[in-house]
XYZ file of C-alpha atoms in Angstrom:
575
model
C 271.276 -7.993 156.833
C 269.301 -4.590 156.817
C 266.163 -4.769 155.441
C 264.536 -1.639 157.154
C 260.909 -1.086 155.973
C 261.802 -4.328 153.639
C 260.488 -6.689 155.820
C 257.561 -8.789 155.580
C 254.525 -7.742 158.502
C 254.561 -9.959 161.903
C 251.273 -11.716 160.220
C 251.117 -15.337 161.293
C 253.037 -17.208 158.805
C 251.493 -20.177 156.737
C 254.286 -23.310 155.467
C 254.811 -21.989 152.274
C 255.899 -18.387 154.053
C 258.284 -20.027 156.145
C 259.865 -21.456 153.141
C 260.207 -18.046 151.906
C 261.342 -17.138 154.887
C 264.557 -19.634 154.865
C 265.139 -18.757 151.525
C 265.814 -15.396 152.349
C 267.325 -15.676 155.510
C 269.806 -18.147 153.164
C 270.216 -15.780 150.624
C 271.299 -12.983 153.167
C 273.577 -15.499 154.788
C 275.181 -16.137 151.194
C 275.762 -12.427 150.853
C 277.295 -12.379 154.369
C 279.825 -14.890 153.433
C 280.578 -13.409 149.907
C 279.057 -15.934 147.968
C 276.203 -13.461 146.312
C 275.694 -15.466 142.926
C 274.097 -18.275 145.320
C 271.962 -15.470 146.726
C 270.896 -14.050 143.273
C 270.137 -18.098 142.692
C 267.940 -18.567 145.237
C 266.370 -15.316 144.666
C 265.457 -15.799 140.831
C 263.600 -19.126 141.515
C 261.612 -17.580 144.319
C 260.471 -14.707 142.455
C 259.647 -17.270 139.684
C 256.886 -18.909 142.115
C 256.539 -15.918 143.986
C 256.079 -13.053 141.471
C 257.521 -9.853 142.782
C 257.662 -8.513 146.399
C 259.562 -5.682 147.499
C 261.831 -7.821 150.135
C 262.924 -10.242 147.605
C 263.383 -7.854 145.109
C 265.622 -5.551 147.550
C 268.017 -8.463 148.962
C 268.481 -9.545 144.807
C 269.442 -6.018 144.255
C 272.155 -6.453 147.416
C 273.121 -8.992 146.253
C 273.905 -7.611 143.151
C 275.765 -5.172 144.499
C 277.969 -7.459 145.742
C 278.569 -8.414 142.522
C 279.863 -5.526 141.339
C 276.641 -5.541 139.261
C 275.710 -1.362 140.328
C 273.449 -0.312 137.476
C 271.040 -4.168 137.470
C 271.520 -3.121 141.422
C 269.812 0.314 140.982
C 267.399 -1.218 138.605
C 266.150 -3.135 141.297
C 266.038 -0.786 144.015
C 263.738 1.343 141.329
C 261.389 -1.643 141.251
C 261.357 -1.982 145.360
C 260.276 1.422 145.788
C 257.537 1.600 143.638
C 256.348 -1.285 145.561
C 257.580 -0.122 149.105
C 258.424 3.441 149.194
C 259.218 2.629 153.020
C 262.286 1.131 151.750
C 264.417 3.451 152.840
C 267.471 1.197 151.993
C 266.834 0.765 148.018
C 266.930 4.453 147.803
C 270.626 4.616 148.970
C 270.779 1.874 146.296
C 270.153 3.955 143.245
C 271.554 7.041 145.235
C 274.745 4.877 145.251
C 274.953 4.183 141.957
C 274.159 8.071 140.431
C 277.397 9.017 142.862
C 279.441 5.937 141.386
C 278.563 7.282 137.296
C 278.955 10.971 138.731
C 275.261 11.608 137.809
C 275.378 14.509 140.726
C 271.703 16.073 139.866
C 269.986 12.394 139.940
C 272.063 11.629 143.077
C 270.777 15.001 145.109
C 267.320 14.135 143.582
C 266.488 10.504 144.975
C 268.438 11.348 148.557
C 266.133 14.245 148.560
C 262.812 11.662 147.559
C 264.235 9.877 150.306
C 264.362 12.261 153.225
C 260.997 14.263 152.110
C 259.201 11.061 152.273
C 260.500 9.964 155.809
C 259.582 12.961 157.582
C 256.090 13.494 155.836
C 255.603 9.520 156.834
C 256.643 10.100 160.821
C 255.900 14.067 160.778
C 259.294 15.049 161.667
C 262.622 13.853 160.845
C 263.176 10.508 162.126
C 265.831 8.552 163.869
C 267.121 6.473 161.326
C 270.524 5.224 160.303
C 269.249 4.893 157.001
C 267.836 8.284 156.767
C 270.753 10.379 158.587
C 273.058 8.781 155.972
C 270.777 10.033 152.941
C 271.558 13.673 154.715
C 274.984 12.990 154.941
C 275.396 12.286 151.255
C 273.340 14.953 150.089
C 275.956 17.260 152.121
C 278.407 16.018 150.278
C 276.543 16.592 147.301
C 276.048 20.134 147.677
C 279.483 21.160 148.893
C 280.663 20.083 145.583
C 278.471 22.735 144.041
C 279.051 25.349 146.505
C 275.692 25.354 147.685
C 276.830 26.050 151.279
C 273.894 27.143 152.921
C 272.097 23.551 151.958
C 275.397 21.887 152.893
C 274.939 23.018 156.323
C 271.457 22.202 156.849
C 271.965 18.451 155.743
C 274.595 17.942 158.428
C 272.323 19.531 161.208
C 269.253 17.460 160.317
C 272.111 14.130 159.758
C 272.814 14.878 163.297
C 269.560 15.018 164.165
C 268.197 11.568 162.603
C 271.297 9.854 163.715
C 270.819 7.087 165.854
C 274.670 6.399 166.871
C 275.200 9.636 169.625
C 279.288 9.082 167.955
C 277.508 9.973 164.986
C 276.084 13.151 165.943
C 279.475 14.427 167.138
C 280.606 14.262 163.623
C 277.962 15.418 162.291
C 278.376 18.672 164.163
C 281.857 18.949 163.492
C 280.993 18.597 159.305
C 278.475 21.251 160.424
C 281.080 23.556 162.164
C 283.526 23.003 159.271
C 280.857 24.549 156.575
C 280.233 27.723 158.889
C 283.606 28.636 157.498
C 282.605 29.098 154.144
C 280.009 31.761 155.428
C 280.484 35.275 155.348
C 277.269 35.748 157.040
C 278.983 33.903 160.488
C 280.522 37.085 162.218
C 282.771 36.030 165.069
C 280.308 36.158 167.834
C 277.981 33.431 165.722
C 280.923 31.168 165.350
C 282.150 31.306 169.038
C 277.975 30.320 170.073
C 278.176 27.547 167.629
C 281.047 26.165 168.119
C 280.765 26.167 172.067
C 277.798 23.994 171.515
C 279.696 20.987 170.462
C 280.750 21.195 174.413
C 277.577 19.668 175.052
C 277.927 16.386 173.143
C 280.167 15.401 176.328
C 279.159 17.549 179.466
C 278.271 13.909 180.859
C 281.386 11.906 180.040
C 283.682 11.185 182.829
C 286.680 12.628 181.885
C 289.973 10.194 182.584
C 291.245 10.511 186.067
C 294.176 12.789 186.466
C 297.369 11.059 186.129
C 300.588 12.015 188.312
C 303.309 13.985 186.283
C 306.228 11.671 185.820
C 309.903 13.691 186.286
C 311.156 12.838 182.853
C 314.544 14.307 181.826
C 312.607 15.127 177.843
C 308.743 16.120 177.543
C 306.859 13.818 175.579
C 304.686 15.638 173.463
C 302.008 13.203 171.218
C 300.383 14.058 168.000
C 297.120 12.907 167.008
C 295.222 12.762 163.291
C 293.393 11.539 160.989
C 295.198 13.309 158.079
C 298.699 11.538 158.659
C 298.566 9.896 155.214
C 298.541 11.719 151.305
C 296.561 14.808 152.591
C 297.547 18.545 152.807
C 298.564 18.741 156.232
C 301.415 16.804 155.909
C 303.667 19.375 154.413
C 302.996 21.225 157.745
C 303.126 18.228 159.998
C 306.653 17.120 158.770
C 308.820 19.566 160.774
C 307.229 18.252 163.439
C 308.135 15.130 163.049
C 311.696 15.374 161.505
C 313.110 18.288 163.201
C 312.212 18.140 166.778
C 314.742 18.360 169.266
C 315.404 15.007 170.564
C 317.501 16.033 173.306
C 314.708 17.606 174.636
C 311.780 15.547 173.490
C 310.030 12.404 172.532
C 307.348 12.319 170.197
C 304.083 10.074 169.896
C 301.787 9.908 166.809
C 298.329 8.711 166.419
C 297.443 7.880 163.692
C 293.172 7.354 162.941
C 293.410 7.616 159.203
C 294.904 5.075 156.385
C 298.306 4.772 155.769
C 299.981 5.014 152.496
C 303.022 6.372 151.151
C 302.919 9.462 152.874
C 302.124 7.887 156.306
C 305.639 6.033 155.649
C 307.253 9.353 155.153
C 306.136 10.622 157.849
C 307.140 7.501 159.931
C 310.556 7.329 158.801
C 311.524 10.032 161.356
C 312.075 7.188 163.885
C 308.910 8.399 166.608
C 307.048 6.212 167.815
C 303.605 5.528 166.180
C 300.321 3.990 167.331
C 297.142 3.012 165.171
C 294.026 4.001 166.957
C 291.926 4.061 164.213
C 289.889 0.825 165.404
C 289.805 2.165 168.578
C 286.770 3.756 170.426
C 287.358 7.451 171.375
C 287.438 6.385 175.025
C 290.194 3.527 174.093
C 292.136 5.647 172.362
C 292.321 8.193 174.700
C 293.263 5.507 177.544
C 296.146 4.589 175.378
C 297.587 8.210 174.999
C 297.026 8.228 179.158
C 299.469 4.930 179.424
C 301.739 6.023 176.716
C 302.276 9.275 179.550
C 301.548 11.998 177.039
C 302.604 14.840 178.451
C 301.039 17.567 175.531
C 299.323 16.093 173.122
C 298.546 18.407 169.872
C 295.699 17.554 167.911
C 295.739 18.390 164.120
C 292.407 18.338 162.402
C 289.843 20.700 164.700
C 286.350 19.960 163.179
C 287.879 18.606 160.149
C 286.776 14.890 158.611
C 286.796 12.155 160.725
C 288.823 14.072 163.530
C 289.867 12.944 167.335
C 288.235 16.171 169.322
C 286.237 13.118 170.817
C 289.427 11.725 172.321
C 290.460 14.711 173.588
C 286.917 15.352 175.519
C 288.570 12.554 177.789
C 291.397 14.586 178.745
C 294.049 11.697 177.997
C 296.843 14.730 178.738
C 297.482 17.354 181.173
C 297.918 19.758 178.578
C 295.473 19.486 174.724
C 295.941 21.792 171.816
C 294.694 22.425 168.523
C 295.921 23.934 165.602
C 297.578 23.860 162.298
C 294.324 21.643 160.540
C 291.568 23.728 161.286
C 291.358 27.304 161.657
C 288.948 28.333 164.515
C 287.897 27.484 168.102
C 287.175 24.260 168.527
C 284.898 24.937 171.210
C 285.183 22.044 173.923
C 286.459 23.002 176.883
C 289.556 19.741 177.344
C 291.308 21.937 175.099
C 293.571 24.593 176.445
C 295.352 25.948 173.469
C 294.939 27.180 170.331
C 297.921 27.507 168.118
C 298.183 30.366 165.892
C 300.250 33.610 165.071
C 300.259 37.374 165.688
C 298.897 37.862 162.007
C 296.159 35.549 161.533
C 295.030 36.517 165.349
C 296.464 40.390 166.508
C 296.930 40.291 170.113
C 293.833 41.828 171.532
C 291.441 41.223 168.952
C 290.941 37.552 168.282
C 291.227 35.897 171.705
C 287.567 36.568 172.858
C 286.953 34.306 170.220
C 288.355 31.019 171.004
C 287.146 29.338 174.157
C 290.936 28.042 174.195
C 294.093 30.521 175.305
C 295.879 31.219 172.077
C 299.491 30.296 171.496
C 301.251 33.182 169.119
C 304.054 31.971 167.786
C 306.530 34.851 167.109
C 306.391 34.652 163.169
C 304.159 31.787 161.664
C 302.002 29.135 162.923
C 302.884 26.741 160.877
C 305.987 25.817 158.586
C 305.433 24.316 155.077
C 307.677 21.432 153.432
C 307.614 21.494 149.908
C 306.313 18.939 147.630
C 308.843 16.063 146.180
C 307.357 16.037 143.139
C 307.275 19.806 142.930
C 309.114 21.189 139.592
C 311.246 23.759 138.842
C 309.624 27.228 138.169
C 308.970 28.597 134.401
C 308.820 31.712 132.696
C 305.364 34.141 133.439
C 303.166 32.710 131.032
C 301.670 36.125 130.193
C 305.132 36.974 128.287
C 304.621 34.278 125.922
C 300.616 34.556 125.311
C 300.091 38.104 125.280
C 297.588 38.140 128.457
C 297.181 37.464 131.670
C 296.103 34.071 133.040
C 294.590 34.171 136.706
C 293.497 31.334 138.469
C 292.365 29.614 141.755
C 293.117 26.151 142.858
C 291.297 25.951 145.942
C 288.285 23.767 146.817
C 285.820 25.338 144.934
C 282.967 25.353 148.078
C 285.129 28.024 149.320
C 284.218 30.309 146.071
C 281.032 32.246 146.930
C 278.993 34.755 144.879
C 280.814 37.469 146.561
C 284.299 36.388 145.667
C 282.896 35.680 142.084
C 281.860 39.316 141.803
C 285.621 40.552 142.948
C 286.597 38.142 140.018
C 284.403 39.502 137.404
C 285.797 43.168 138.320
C 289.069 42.132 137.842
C 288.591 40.659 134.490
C 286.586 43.392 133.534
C 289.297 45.815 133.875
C 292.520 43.375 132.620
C 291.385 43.131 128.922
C 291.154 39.599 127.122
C 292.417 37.938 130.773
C 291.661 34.306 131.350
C 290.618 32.444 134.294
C 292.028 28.755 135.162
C 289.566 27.283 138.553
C 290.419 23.526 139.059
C 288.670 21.248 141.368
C 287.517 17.976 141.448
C 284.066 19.029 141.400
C 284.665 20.051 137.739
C 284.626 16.501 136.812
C 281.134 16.384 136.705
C 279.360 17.800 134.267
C 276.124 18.621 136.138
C 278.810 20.626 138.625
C 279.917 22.396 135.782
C 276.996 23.601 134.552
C 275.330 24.615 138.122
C 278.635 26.542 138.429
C 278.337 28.046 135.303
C 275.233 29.668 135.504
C 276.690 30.926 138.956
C 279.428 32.423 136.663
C 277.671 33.925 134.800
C 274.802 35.648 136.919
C 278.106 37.167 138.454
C 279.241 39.091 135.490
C 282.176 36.812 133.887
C 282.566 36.236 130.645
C 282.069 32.594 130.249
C 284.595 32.389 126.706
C 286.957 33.104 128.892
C 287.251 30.381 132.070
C 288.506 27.714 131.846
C 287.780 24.580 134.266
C 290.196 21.681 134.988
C 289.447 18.893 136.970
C 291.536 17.445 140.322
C 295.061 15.852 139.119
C 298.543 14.548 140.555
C 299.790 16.719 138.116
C 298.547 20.001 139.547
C 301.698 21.615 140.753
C 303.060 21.496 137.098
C 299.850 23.457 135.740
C 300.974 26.432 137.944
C 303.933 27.406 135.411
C 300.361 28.012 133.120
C 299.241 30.555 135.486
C 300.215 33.899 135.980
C 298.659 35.368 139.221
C 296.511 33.296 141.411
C 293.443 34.580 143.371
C 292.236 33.697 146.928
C 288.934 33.009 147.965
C 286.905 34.723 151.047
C 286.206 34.276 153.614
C 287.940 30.698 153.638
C 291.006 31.629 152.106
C 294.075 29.075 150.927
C 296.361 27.655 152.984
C 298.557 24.860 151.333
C 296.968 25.996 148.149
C 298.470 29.341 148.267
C 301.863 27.542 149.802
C 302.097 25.434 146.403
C 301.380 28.873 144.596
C 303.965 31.203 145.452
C 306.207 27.797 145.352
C 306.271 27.747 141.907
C 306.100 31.128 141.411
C 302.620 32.538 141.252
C 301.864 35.675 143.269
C 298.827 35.869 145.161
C 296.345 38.595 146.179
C 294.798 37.845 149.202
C 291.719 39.662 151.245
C 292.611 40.335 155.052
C 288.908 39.083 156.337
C 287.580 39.148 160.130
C 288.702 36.043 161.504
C 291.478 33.263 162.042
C 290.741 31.230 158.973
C 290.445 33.949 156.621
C 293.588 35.546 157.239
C 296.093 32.694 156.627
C 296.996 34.679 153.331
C 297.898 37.073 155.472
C 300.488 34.804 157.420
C 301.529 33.234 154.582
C 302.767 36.942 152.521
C 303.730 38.503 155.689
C 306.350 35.838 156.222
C 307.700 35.786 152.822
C 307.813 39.166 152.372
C 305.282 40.153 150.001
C 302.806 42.672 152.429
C 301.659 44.633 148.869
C 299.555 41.800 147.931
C 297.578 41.337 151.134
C 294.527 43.981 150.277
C 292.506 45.128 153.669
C 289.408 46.443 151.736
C 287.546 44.676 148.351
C 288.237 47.718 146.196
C 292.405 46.875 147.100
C 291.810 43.795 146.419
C 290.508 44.424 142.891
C 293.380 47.078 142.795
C 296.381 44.941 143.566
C 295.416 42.365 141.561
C 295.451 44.780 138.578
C 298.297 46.485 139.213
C 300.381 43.144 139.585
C 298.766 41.908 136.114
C 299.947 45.519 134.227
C 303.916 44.452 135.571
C 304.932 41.978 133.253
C 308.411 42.690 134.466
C 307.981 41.874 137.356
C 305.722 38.665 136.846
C 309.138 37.692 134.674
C 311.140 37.914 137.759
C 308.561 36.480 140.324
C 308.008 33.712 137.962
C 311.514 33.106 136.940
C 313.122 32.009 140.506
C 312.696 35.406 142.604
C 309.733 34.018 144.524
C 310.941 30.671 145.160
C 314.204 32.024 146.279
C 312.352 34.460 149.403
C 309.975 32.060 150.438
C 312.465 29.091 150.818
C 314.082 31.990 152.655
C 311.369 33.057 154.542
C 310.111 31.781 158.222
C 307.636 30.057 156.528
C 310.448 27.255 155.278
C 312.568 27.163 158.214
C 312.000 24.401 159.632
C 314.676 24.846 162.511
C 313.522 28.329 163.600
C 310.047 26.894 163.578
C 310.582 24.063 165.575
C 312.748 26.883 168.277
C 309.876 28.691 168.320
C 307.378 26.376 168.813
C 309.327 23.829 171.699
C 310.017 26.609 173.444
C 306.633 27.585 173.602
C 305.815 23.907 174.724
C 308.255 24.211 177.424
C 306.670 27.556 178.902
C 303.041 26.150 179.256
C 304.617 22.663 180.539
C 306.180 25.215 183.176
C 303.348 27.367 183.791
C 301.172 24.164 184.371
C 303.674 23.019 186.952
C 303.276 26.238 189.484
């Protein structure tokens, strides 16, 4: 049981202590064994003899806990660190319990008690579990609000007071992932940072080489944590389903749950481990038995993702792509997989410590959604103005994209605008986002927030043109879109990620809303709102009809595209 800074002092103990002592180490053991209400038993009748002291206090609120019991729990905690502010523990107690009744602002306030008061007690930020997971959730906490440059911060100094070195890997790669929110990261900065997560593993011993087998079909494995009811796997289903099997086997490794959309996945018939038990190093020996031959790794610097397996070098060729959306930065991987529109030849491979793999159209192929419904008339003919909106996480909104917004509106008369997130369940989110609203210029009587639901593809038949974000643009979020209907202007920006708008309209055919400067931007989106006629048509089944159409549906041609290209570097590596 963690007690931290809990604990009674090393004093010598008298009888009556060491019956204390037993009590609590029997109460902790009760936890252990989910049995708390013998623990909160115990506990009562020694604080009845015993008055109150912090360590008994903190295990009853554990217990607690256990119980299900959050807010007597936090109550507790309260209590303990009035007594004890070197409790560290208790504070994640209360913290805990503001996240589970989505009191954000409280939340971000006792995290931030927390780590103050550890580094003004050691003088610097100290290596504690305890600690480095109080920076971690107030990450969390301010990515909901956008607050980006905070967000980025709190994963450096998690890192830093991490005690597990694992730990720290991750909490670079949550680090890397928020640099793509910045505009102020030109590509130069990101390559630097990025290359730096090298040196989490310039002292592992990589696997030792394996012999290539002569195979009649390459055996190509995929590996991710996002193989379950996430985004990605609308892009990772051709991969799955349509490979050539004449030509191919496939692997998957799987580190995340799985749920209903794992078993989709898994009814293509390949052959599937679970490796997310297993170490980095395990897992990686497992791909090296299983005689991967290319192994593709989905997620980049994404949550929870397997770069650390692939710092092993488990195949003789490692690429990245389709998840993430710039260099990954360690040197065991060789590829980058991408397109001639998100990366022009020439001007994006300095970049990427990987070699980049441009597919002839698109790097990626989207599967639409089951539950997707047919498309509706443009809203805008039936209400008599124009409804805009953006879907996409809303950490990817910054003060300069709200400014492009507040334009737009400005010069479409009695326009709306629809964001939805699930950060707009909370109301302290709401109103921090507000004021950011606001401060940008945008009529407030006219937004209109909706929170995160199942339901969400249905909403877009509400919407009548949606707007991207910058420099993070949409990727599945513009997919589901133009799906149902819903043109999108997107902002050609400097680098991989924030061009996948520009993939994404190039393929299905709709160039005129990519803008290259902020003033086009502004433009198109105006221009598109003053055609009703053709909103009517786009709307109507026009839209759907091209991109189902497009390269960016076709599945086979994808899958052409892309084995061949896995054939090529097999070959090359051969010579």
């Amino acid at each position: 049981m963690e007690m931290d800074r809990c604990e009674k002092s090393n004093s010598v103990l008298s009888a009556g202590d060491i019956a204390r002592e037993e009590i609590l180490r029997s109460a902790a053991e009760y936890i252990e064994k989910s049995v708390p209400e013998k623990a909160v038993e115990e506990l009562q009748q020694l604080l009845a003899v015993g008055g109150k002291k912090a360590d008994v206090l903190y295990l009853l609120s554990v217990a607690q806990l256990a119980l299900g019991k959050d807010k007597d729990a936090a109550d507790l905690a309260r209590v303990v660190i009035a007594l004890n502010p070197k409790c560290f523990a208790a504070y994640l107690t209360v913290a805990y319990f503001y996240k589970k009744t989505e009191q954000l602002q409280q939340q971000l306030a006792i995290l931030q008690q927390l780590v103050d008061y550890a580094e003004a007690l050691c003088g610097r930020p100290p290596a504690n579990e305890i600690v480095s997971r109080a920076w971690r959730e107030l990450a969390g906490g301010h990515v909901r609000l956008g607050n980006i440059a905070q967000c980025k911060q709190a994963y450096l100094k998690a890192g830093l007071t991490a005690v597990s070195y694992e730990q720290r890997w991750y909490d670079y790669s949550s680090y890397l992932m928020c640099t793509n929110y910045d505009a102020a990261f030109d590509n130069t900065r990101m390559l630097v940072e990025h290359q730096k997560y090298n040196a989490f593993f310039h002292s592992l011993e990589p696997l030792a080489k394996r012999k290539r087998t002569p195979r009649e079909k390459l055996r190509i494995g995929y590996i991710s944590p996002d193989f379950c009811q996430h985004v990605v796997i609308y892009f990772a289903y051709p991969l799955l389903h349509n490979y050539d099997r004449e030509s191919f086997e496939v692997y998957c490794y799987r580190k995340g749950p799985e749920d209903d959309g794992t078993r989709q996945l898994m009814s293509s018939g390949t052959i599937w481990r679970d490796i997310s038990k297993l170490a980095p190093r395990k897992a990686a020996e497992l791909i090296q038995r299983d005689e991967i031959d290319i192994l593709v790794e989905l997620a980049g610097h994404t949550a929870n993702n397997c770069l650390p397996v692939l710092a092993y070098k488990p195949a003789p060729v490692q690429i990245c792509g389709i998840g993430y959306f710039n260099t990954t930065g360690l040197k065991a991987v060789d590829y980058f997989l991408t397109d001639s529109y998100v990366d022009p030849p020439g001007e994006a491979d300095r970049f990427f410590s990987e070699k980049l793999l441009r597919l002839s159209k698109t790097h990626w192929c989207y599967t639409k959604r089951v539950e997707a419904p047919t498309c509706g008339p443009a809203p805008c003919l039936k209400n008599g103005y124009i409804t805009f909106c953006c879907f996409n996480n809303f950490a990817k909104v910054t003060d300069q994209v709200l400014g492009l917004w507040a334009r737009i509106m400005c010069l479409v008369p009695k326009s709306r605008l629809i964001l939805k997130n699930a950060a707009f369940g909370n109301m302290y989110a709401r109103l921090h986002i507000l004021q950011r609203l606001g401060t940008a210029g945008i009529d407030l009587m006219r937004v209109e927030f909706r929170t995160a639901t199942v339901t969400h593809m249905s909403e877009y038949r509400e919407m009548d043109i949606a707007l991207d974000t910058t420099p993070y643009v949409g990727g599945a979020t513009t997919c589901e879109a133009l799906y149902m209907g819903v043109p999108v202007i997107t902002l050609r920006g400097g680098r991989h990620g924030a061009r996948f708008g520009v993939s994404i309209l190039e393929n299905v055919g709709y160039a005129e809303w990519i803008a290259q400067t902020e003033d086009q931007y502004i433009e198109k989106a105006v221009e598109l709102a003053g055609d009703t006629d053709l909103l009517g048509r786009l709307h109507g089944g026009e839209l759907r009809e091209r991109m189902e159409a497009s390269p960016l549906m076709n599945a086979r041609l994808y899958m052409e595209d892309l084995e061949t290209t896995y054939k090529k570097i097999w070959s090359s590596q051969a010579q």
